Coordinates of C-alpha atoms in Angstrom, one line a residue:
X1 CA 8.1 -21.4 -10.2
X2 CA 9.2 -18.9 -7.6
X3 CA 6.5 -15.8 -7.0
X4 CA 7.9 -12.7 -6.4
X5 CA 6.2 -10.6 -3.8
X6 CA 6.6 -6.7 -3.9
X7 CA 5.6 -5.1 -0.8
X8 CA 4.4 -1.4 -1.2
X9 CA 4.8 0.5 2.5
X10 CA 2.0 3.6 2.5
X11 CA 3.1 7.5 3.2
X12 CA 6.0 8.0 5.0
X13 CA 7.4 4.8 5.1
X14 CA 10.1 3.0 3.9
X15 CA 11.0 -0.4 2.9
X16 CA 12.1 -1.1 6.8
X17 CA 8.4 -0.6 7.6
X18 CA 8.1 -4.8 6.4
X19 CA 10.8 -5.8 8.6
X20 CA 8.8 -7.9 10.8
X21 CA 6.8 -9.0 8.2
X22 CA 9.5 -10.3 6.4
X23 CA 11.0 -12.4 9.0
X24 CA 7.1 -13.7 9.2
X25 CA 6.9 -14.8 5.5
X26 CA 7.8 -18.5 4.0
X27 CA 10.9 -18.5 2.2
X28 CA 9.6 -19.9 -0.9
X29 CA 8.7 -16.2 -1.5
X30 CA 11.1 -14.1 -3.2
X31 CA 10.1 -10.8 -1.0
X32 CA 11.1 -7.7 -2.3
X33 CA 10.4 -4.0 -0.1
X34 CA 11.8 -1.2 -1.6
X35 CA 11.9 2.3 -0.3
X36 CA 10.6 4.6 -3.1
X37 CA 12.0 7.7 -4.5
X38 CA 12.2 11.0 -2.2
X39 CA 11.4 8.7 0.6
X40 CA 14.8 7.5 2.3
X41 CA 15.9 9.7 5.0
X42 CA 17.5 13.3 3.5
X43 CA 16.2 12.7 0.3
X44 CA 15.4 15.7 -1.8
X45 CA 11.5 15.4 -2.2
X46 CA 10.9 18.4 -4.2
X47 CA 9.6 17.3 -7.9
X48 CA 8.9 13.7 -6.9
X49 CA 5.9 12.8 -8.3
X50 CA 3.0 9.8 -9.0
X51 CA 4.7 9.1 -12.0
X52 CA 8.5 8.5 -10.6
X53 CA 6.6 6.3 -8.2
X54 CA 4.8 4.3 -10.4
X55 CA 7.9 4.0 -12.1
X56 CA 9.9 2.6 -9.9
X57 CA 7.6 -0.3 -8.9
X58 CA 7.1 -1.2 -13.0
X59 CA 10.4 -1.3 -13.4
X60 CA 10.7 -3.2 -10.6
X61 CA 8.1 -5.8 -12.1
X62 CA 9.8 -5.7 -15.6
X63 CA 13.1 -6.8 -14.0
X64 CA 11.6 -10.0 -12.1
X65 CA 10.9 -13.5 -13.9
X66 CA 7.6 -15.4 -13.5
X67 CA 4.7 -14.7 -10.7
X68 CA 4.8 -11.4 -9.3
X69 CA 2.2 -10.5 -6.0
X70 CA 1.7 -7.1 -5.3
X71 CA 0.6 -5.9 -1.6
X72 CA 0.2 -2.4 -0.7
X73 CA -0.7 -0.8 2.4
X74 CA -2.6 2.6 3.3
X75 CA -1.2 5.0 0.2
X76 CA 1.0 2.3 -1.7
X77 CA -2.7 0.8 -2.3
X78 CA -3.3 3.1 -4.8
X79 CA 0.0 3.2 -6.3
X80 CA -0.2 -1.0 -6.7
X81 CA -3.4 -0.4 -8.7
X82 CA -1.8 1.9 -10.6
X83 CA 1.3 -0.7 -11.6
X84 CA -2.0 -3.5 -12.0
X85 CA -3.1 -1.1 -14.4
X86 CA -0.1 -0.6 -16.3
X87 CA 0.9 -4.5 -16.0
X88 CA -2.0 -6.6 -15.9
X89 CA -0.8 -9.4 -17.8
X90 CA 2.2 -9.1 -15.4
X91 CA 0.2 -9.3 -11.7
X92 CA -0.7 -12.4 -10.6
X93 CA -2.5 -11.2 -7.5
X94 CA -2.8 -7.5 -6.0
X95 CA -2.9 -7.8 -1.8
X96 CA -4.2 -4.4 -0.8
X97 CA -3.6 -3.7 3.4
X98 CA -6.6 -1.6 4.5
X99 CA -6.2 0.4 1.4
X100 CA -7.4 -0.2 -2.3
X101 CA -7.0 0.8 -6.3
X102 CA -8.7 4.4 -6.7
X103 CA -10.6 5.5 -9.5
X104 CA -9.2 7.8 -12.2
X105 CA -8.5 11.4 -11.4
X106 CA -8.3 10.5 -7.7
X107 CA -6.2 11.9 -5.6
X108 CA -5.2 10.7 -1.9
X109 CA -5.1 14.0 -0.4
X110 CA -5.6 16.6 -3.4
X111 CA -5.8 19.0 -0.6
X112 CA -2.0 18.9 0.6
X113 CA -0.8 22.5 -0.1
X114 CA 3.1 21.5 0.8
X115 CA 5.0 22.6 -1.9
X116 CA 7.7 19.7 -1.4
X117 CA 7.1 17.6 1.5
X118 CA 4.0 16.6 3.4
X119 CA 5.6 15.9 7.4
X120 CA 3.8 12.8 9.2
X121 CA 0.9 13.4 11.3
X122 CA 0.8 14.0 15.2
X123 CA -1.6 10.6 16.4
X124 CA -3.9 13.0 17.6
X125 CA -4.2 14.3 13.8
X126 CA -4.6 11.0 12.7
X127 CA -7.0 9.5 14.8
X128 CA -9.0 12.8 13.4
X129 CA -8.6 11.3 10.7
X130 CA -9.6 7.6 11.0
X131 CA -6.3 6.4 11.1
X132 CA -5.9 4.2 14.1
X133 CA -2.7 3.1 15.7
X134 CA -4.3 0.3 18.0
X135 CA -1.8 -2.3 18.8
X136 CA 1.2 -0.7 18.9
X137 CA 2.3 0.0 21.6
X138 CA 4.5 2.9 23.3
X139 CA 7.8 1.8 22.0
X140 CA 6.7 0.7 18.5
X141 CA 5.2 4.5 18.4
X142 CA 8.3 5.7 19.4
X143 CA 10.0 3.8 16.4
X144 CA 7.7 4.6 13.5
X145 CA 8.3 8.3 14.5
X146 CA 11.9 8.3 14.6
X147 CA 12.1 6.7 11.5
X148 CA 9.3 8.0 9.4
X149 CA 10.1 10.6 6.9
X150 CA 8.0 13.3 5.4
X151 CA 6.6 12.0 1.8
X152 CA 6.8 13.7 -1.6
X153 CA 3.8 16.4 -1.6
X154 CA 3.5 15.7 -5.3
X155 CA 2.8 12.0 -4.3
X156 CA -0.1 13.2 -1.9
X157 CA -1.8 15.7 -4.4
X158 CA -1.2 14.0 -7.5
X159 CA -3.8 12.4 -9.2
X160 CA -3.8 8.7 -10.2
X161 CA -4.4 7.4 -13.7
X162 CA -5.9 4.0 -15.1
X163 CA -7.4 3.3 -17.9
X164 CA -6.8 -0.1 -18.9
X165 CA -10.1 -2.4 -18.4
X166 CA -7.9 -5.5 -17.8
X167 CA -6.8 -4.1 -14.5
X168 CA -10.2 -5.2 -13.1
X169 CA -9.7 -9.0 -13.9
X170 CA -6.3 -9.4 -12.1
X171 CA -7.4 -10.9 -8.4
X172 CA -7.0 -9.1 -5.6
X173 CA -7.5 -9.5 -1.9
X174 CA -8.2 -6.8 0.5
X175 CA -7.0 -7.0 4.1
X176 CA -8.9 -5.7 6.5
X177 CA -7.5 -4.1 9.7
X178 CA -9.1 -0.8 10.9
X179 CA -12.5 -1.5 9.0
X180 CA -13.9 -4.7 8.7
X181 CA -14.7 -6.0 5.4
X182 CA -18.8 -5.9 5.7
X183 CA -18.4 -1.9 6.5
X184 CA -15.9 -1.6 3.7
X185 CA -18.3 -3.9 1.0
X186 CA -20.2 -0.9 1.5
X187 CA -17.7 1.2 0.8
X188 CA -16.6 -0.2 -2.5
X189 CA -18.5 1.2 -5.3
X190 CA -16.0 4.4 -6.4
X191 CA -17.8 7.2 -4.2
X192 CA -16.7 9.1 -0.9
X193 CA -15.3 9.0 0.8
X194 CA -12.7 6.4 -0.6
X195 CA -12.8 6.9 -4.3
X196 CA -12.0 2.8 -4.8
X197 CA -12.2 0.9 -7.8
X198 CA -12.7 -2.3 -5.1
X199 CA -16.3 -3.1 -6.2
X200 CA -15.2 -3.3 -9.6
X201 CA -12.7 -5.7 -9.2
X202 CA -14.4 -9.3 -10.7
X203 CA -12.2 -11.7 -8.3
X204 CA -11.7 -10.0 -5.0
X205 CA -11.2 -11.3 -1.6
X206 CA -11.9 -10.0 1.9
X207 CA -9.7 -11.2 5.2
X208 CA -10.3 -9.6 7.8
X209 CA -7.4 -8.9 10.4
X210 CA -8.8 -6.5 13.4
X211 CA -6.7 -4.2 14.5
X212 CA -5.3 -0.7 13.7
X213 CA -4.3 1.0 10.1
X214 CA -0.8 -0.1 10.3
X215 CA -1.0 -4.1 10.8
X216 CA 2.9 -4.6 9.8
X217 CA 3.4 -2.8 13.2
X218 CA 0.7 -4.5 15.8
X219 CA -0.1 -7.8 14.3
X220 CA 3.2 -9.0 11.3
X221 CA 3.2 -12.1 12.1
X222 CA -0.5 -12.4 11.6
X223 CA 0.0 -10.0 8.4
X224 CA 2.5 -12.3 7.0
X225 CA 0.0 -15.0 6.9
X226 CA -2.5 -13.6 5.7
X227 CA -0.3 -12.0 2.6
X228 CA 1.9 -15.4 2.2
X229 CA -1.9 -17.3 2.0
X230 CA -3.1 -14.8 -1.0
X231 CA 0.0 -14.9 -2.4
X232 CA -0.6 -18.9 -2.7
X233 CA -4.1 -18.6 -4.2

């Protein structure tokens, strides 16, 4: 039976974000990276919310036969537990890329005061922030800029809902690029600063892959094998 794998890109980021991933992963997956609403280049962003989002990966799920994997990276981590929570008898395996399922009521950045669009960080602003860019280099820099676009503000503020307890028996691996998985154990347990639901999962993974918060960019090939090796357990 084929297994579907759905590849969830984080803020500002499109489907293309995979690319090299892609090209990395066996073909006896059937890999699937969409670019979600509001986010393909001069979109209108304004009134895109959580819920459109959330929508459009369900549906996504609903129109695919057998196995489906779910990976998301950075953002689209919360937004695959949010699908795992609305089809858990549907998700086979969640594959979250430095990232993870928040709690209820969480929000990734419930301070973002945009009223449509939240524009991508200088790296200076990110590295503020914790979010590393090791391993890419100049020119791969240069390309996540030009093609980035700024992400739904709704998406950013808007707080995620679960409720379903099954969501916490579907397995799930975490990938572990700019924190290593004994710091992020720690981490786990649904307080700051991450908010996860990771330490409630009952069959959950840790693979650690060192390098920066965007792995798809300095290390795909190394990605792809780590996703295409959860995928196949």
């Amino acid at each position: 039976m084929t297994t579907s794998l759905i590849l969830i890109p984080g803020f500002w980021l499109g489907g293309w974000a995979w690319d090299d991933v892609v090209a990395a992963l066996p073909d006896e997956l059937d890999v699937h990276a969409p670019t979600l609403p509001g986010v393909e280049p001069g979109a209108e962003r304004a009134g895109i919310t959580r819920a459109d989002h959330v929508r459009a990966v369900t549906d996504l799920v609903d129109s695919l036969e057998g196995d489906v994997v779910l990976v998301g990276h950075s953002g689209g981590g919360a937004l695959v537990g949010e699908v795992v929570d609305q089809r858990p008898d549907r998700v086979r395996r969640a594959i979250y890329v430095d990232s993870g399922p928040l709690v209820e009521g969480a929000a990734i950045d419930a301070s973002a005061t945009e009223e449509a669009e939240v524009p991508l960080p200088s790296w200076e602003e990110f590295a503020a922030q914790g979010s590393s860019i090791e391993g890419i280099d100049d020119a791969g820099l240069a390309e996540f800029r030009r093609r980035a676009v700024p992400h739904p503000a709704e998406v950013v503020r808007g707080a995620v809902h679960v409720g379903d307890p099954r969501r916490f028996d579907v397995p799930a691996t975490a990938i572990c690029s700019s924190i290593p998985a004994e710091m992020l154990k720690t981490m786990a347990n649904g307080g700051p600063p991450f908010h996860t639901e990771l330490g409630d999962l009952h069959d959950l993974t840790y693979v650690d892959l060192p390098t920066g918060h965007w792995p798809m960019f300095s290390r795909p090939k190394d990605l792809a094998v780590a996703i295409a090796e959860a995928a196949r357990s």
